[in-house]
Every structure is written in structure tokens, then in C-alpha cells.
PDB file of C-alpha atoms and ligand atoms in Angstrom:
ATOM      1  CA  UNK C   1     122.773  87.166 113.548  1.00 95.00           C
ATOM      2  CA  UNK C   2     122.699  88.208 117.346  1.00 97.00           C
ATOM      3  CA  UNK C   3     123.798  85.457 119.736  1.00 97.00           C
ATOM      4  CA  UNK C   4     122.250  85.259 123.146  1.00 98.00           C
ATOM      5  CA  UNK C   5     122.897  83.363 126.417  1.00 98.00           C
ATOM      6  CA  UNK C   6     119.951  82.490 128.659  1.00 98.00           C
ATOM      7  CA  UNK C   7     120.766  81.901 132.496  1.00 98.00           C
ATOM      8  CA  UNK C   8     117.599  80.373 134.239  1.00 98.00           C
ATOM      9  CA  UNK C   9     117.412  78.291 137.736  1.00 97.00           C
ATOM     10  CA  UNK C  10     113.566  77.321 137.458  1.00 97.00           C
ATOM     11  CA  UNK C  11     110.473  76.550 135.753  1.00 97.00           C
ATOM     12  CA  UNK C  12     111.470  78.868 132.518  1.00 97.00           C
ATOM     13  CA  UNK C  13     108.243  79.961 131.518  1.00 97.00           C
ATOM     14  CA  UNK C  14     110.006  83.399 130.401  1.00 98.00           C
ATOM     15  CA  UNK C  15     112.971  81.353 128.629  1.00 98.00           C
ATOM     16  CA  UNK C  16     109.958  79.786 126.660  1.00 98.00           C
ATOM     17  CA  UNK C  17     108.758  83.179 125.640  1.00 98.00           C
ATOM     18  CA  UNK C  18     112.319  84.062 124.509  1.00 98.00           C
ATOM     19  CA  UNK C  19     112.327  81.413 122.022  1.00 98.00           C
ATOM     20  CA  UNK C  20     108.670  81.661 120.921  1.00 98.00           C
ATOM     21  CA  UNK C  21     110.108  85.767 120.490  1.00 98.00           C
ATOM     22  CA  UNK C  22     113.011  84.984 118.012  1.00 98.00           C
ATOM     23  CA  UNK C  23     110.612  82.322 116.437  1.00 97.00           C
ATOM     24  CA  UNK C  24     107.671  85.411 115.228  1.00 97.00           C
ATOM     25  CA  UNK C  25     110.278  87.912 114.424  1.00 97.00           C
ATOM     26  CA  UNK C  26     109.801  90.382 117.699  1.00 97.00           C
ATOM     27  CA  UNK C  27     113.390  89.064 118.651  1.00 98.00           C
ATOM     28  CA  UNK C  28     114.552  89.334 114.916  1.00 97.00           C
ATOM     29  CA  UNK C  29     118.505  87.872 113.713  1.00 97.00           C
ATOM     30  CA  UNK C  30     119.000  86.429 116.736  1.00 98.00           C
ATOM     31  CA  UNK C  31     119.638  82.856 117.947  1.00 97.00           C
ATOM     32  CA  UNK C  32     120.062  81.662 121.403  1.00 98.00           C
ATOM     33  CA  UNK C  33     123.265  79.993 121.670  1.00 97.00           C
ATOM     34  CA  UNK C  34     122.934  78.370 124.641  1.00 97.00           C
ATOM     35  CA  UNK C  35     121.147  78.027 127.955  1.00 98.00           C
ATOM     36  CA  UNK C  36     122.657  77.551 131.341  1.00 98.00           C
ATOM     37  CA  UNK C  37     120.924  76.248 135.194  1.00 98.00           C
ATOM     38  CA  UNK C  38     122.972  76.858 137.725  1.00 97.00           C
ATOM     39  CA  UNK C  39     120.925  73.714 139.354  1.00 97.00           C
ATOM     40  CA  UNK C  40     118.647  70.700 138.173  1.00 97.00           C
ATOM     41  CA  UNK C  41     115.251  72.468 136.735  1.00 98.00           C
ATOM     42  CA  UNK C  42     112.582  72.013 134.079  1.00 98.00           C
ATOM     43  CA  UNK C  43     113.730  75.483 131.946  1.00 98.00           C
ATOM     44  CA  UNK C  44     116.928  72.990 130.556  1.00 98.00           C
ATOM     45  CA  UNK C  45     114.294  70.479 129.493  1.00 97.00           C
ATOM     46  CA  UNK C  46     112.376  73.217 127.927  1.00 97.00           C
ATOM     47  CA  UNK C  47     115.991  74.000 126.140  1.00 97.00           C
ATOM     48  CA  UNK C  48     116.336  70.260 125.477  1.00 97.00           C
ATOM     49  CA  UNK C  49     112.679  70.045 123.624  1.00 97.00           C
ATOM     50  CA  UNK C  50     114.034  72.858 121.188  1.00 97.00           C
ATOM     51  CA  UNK C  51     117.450  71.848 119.889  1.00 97.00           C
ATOM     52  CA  UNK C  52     119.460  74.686 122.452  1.00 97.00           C
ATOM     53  CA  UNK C  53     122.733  74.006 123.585  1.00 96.00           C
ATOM     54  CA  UNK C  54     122.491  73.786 127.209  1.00 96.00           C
ATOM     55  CA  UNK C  55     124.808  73.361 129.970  1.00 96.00           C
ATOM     56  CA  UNK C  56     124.366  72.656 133.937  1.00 97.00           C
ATOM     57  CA  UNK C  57     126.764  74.132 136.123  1.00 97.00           C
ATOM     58  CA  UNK C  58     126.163  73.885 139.683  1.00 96.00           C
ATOM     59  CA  UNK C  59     125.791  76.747 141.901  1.00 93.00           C
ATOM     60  CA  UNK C  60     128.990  77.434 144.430  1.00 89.00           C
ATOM     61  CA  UNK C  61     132.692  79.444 144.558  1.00 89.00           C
ATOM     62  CA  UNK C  62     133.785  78.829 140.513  1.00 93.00           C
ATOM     63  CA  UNK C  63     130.095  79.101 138.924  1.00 94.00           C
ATOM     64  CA  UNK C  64     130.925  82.390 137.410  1.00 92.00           C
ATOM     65  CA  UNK C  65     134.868  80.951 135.753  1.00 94.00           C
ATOM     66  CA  UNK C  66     132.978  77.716 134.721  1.00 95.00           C
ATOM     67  CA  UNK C  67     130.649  80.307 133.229  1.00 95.00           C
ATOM     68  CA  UNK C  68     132.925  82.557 131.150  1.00 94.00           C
ATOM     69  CA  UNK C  69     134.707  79.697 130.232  1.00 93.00           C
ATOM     70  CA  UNK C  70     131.708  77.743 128.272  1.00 92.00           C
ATOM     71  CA  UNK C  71     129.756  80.422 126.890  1.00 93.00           C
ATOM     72  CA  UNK C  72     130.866  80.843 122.994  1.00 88.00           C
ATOM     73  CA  UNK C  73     133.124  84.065 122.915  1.00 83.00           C
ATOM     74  CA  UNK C  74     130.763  85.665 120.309  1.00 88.00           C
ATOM     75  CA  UNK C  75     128.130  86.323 122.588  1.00 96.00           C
ATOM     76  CA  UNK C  76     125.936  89.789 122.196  1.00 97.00           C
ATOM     77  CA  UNK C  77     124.213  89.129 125.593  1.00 98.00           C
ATOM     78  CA  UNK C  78     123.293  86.920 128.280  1.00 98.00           C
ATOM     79  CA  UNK C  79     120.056  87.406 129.805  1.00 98.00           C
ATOM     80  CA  UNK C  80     118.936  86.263 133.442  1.00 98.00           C
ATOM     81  CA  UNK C  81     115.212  85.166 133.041  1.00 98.00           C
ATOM     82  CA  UNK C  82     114.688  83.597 136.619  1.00 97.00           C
ATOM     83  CA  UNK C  83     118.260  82.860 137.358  1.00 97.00           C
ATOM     84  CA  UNK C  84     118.440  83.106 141.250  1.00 94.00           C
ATOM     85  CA  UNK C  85     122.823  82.900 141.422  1.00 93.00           C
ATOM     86  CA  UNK C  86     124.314  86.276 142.481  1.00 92.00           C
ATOM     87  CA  UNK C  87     127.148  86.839 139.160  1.00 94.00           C
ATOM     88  CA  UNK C  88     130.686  88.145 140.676  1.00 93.00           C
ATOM     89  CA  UNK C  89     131.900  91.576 139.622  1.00 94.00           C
ATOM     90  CA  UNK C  90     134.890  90.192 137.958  1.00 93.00           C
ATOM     91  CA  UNK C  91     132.384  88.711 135.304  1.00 94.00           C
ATOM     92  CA  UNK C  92     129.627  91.295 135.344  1.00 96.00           C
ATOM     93  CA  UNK C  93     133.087  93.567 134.103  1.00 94.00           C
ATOM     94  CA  UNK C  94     133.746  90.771 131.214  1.00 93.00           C
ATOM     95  CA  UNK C  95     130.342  91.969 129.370  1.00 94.00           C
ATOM     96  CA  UNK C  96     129.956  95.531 129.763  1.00 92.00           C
ATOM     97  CA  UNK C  97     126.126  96.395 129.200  1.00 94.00           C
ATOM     98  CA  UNK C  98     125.673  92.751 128.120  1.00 97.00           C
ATOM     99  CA  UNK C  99     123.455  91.604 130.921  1.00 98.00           C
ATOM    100  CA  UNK C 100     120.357  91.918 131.417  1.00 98.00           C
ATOM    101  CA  UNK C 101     117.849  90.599 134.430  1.00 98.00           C
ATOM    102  CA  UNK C 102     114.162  90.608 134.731  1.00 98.00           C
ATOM    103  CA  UNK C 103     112.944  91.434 138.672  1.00 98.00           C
ATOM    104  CA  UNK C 104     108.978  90.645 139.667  1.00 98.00           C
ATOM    105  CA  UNK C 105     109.114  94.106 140.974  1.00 98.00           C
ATOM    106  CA  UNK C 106     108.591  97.765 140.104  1.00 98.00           C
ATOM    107  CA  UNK C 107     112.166  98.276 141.036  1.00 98.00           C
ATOM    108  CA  UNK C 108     113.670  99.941 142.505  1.00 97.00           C
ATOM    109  CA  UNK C 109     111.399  98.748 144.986  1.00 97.00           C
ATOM    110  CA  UNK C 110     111.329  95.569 146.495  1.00 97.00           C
ATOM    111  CA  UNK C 111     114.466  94.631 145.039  1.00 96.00           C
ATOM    112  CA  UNK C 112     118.115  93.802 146.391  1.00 94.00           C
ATOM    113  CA  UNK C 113     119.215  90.591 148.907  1.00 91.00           C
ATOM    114  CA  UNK C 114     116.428  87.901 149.174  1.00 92.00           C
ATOM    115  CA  UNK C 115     114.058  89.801 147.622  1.00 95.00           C
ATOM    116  CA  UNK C 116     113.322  86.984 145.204  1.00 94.00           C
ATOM    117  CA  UNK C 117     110.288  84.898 143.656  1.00 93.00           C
ATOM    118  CA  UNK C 118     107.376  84.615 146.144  1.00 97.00           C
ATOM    119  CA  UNK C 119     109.630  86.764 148.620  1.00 97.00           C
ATOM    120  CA  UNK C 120     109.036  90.000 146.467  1.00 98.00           C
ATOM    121  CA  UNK C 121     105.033  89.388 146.253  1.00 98.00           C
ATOM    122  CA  UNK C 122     104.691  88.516 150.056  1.00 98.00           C
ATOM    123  CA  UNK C 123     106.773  91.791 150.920  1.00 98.00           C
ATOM    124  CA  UNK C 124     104.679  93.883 148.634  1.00 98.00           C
ATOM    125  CA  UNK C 125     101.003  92.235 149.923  1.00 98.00           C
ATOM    126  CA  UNK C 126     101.987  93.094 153.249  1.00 97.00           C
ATOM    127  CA  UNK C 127     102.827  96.612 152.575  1.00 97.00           C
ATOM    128  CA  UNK C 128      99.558  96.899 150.836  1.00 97.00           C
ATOM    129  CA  UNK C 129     100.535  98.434 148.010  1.00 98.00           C
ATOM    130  CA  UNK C 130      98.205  99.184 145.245  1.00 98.00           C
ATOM    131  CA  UNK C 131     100.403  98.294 142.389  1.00 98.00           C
ATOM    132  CA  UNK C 132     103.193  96.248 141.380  1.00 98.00           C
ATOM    133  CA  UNK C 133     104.770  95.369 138.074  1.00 98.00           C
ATOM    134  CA  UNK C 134     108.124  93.896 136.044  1.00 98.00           C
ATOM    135  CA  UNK C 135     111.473  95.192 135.461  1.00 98.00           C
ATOM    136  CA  UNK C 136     114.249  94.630 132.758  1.00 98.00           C
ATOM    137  CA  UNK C 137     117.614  96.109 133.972  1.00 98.00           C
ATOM    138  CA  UNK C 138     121.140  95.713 133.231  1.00 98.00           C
ATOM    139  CA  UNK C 139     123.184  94.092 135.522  1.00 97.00           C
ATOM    140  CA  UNK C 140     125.958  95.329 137.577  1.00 94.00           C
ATOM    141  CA  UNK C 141     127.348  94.435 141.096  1.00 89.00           C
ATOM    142  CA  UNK C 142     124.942  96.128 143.249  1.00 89.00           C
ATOM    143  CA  UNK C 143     121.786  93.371 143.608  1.00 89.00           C
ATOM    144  CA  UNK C 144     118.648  94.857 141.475  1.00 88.00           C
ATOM    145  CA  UNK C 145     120.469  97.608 140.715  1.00 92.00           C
ATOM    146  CA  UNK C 146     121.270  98.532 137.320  1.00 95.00           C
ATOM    147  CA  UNK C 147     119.430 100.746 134.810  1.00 97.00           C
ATOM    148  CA  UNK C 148     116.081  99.964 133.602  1.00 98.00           C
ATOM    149  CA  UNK C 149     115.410  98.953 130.245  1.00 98.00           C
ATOM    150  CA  UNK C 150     112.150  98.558 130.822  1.00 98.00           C
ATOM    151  CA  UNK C 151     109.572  98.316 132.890  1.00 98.00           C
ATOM    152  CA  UNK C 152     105.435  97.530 133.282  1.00 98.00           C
ATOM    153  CA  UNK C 153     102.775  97.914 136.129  1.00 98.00           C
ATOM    154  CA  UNK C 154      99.824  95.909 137.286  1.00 98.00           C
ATOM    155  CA  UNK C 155      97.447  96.654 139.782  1.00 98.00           C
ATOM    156  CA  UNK C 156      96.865  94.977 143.143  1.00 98.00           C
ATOM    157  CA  UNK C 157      93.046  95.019 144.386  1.00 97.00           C
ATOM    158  CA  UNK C 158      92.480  93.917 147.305  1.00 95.00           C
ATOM    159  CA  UNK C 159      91.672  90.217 146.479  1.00 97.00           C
ATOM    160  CA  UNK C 160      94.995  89.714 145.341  1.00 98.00           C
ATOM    161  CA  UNK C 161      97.082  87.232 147.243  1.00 98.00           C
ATOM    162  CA  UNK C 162     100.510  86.531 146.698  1.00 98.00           C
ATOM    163  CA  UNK C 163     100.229  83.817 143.980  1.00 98.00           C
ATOM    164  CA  UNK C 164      97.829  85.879 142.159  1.00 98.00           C
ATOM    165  CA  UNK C 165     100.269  88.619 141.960  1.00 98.00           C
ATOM    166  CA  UNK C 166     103.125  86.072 140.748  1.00 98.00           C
ATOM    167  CA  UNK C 167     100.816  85.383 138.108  1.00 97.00           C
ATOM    168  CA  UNK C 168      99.772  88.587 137.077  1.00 98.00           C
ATOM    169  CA  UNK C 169     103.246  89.674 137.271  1.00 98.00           C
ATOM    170  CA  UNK C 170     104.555  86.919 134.692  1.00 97.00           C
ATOM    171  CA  UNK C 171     102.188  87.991 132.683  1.00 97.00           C
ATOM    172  CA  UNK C 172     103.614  91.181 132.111  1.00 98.00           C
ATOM    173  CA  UNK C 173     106.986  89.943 132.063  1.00 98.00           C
ATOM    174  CA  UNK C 174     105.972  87.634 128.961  1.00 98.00           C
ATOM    175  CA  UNK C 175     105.825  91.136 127.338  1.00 98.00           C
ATOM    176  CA  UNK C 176     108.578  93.049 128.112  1.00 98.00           C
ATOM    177  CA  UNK C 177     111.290  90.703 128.104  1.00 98.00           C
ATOM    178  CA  UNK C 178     111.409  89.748 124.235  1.00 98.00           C
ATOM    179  CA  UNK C 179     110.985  93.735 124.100  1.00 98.00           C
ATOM    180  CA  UNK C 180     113.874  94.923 126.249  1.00 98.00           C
ATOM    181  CA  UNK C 181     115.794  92.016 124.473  1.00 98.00           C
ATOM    182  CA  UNK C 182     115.605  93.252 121.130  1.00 98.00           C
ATOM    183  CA  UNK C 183     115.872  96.637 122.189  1.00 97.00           C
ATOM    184  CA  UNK C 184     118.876  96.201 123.871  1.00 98.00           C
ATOM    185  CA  UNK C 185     119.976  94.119 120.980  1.00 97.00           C
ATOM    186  CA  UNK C 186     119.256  96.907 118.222  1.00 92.00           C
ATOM    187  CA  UNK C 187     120.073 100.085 119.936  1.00 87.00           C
TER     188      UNK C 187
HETATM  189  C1  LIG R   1     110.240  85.424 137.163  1.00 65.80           C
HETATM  190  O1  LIG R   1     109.189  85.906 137.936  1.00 65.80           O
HETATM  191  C2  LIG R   1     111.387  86.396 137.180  1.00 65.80           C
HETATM  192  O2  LIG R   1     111.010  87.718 137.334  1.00 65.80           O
HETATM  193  C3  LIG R   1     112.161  85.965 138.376  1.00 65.80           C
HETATM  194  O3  LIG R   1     112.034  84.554 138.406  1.00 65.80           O
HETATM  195  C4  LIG R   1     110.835  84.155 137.741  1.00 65.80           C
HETATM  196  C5  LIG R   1     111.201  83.146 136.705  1.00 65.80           C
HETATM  197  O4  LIG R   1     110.105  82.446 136.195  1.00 65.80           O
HETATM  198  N1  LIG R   1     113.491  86.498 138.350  1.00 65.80           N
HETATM  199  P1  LIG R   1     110.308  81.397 135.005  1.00 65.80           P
HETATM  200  O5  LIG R   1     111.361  80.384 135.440  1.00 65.80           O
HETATM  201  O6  LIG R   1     110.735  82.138 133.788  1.00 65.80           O
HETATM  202  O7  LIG R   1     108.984  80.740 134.833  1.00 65.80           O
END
């Protein structure tokens, strides 16, 4: 049995879809041992409803000690699924290849400092782009960085505002996260 950390600071629609992924096999032997906010949000009720272990540490200067020091020792990976902290290279190097992130972004465009939630879809509207997408990568110190795992487009027409992109773009993210996290977990 695989044991996984979820980090989330919002709404955690895609922490949802993690657990509904273990629960029809796409995630298979895998458990998540516990789910962390790094501030008040609805994703640790969602954690709550479901029997998970959860924990809130608050954002600020020993988030990333508090961290290490309450996640169970055994863990195969910790995944970031809306999670908006920046983690500290002296953890990142604690769990070698054992982080993963999802971005609303074809990265590595429109990634890096504040290019976050509605940020990323405003930025890529205005530059009229004519597609967009999700991206699973590992995590390492530089922002949005990391390899890709994996990765899925959708197009932009040009009726698409913003919040029609954010939803279009979770969309896709509902399907490659529990991918890239058994992938990750299996390879
Ligand atoms: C997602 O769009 C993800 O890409 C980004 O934050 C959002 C989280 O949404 N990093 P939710 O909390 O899972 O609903």
C-alpha cells in the first residue's frame, strides 16, 4: 500500500478527485495518509467528510519544519493539488522526486511567481492565445519548474473568458492528476 500526502489551500475540487481515484482503482494500493491547508479552506472539510487525517498549519517562516515534522515518515509522495505556499529547498531535498504539483497552465508557459489561479487565465486571455491546458510536474526549487509528468490541452475560442477557461481547465486536471499520480506511483 502506497501512502500519499495531499497539500491543498482552497476549494479542493482536485483533492476530491484524488480520493474518488483510489476509491475505483485508477489510483490502485494507495491510501492518502493525510491532508494538509496551509490556511482555513473547504478542501480540509472535504478531508473531514471522508475519514482523512488532516492537519492545518498556517502559512509563514516554519510551515515547511512544522511540515516534515507531521507528515508520517512512510510517505511515497505528497502531492500539491491547489496548494498556493512556496515549499523551501531544504524540504523539496527531504523527498527527492516525491512531489508533485498540478499548474492551470501549459507550462512552461504562464508559470513561475504569481502566476497562480485566476492570475494564469487572465494572463493567457490577454495574450490571446488559442489554447491552454494542465500540467503535472515534479517539484523542485525553481517556481513551475520541474519536469512534466504530464500534461493536457484545451482550446480557447474566442468566447472564452477567464472563468470559463478556469473551468475548462479543471476539467482536464480532474483527468490527469489521478493519472500522473499513479504513474508516478508505479514507475
Ligand atoms: C487548480 O486549478 C490547480 O491547478 C491550482 O489550484 C486549483 C485548485 O483547485 N494549482 P481545487 O482547490 O482543487 O478546486
Amino acid at each position: 500500500m502506497k501512502n500519499i500526502a495531499v497539500l491543498i489551500s482552497g476549494s479542493g475540487t482536485n483533492l476530491e478527485r484524488i480520493i474518488e481515484g483510489i476509491a475505483s482503482n485508477e489510483i490502485p494500493n494507495t491510501k492518502i495518509c493525510m491532508v494538509v491547508a496551509d490556511r482555513p479552506c473547504y478542501g480540509l472539510e472535504r478531508a473531514k467528510k471522508h475519514g482523512i487525517p488532516q492537519a492545518l498549519i498556517p502559512r509563514g517562516k516554519t510551515f515547511s519544519e512544522n511540515l516534515a515534522h507531521c507528515l508520517p515518515k512512510e510517505v511515497d509522495l505528497i502531492v500539491l493539488a491547489g496548494f498556493l505556499s512556496i515549499l523551501p529547498q531544504k524540504f523539496i531535498t527531504l523527498y527527492p522526486n516525491k512531489i508533485i504539483n498540478i499548474h492551470p497552465s501549459l507550462l512552461p508557459k504562464f508559470g513561475g511567481k504569481g502566476m497562480w489561479g485566476m492570475h494564469v487565465h487572465n494572463a493567457v486571455i490577454a495574450a490571446q492565445e488559442s489554447e491552454s491546458g494542465a500540467t503535472v510536474h515534479y517539484v523542485t526549487a525553481g517556481i513551475d519548474e520541474g519536469d512534466i509528468i504530464l500534461q493536457k490541452k484545451v482550446d480557447i475560442t474566442t468566447e472564452d473568458t477567464p472563468e470559463s477557461l478556469a473551468q475548462k481547465i479543471h476539467e482536464v486536471e480532474y483527468q490527469i492528476l489521478p493519472k500522473a499520480i499513479s504513474q508516478v506511483l508505479n514507475s
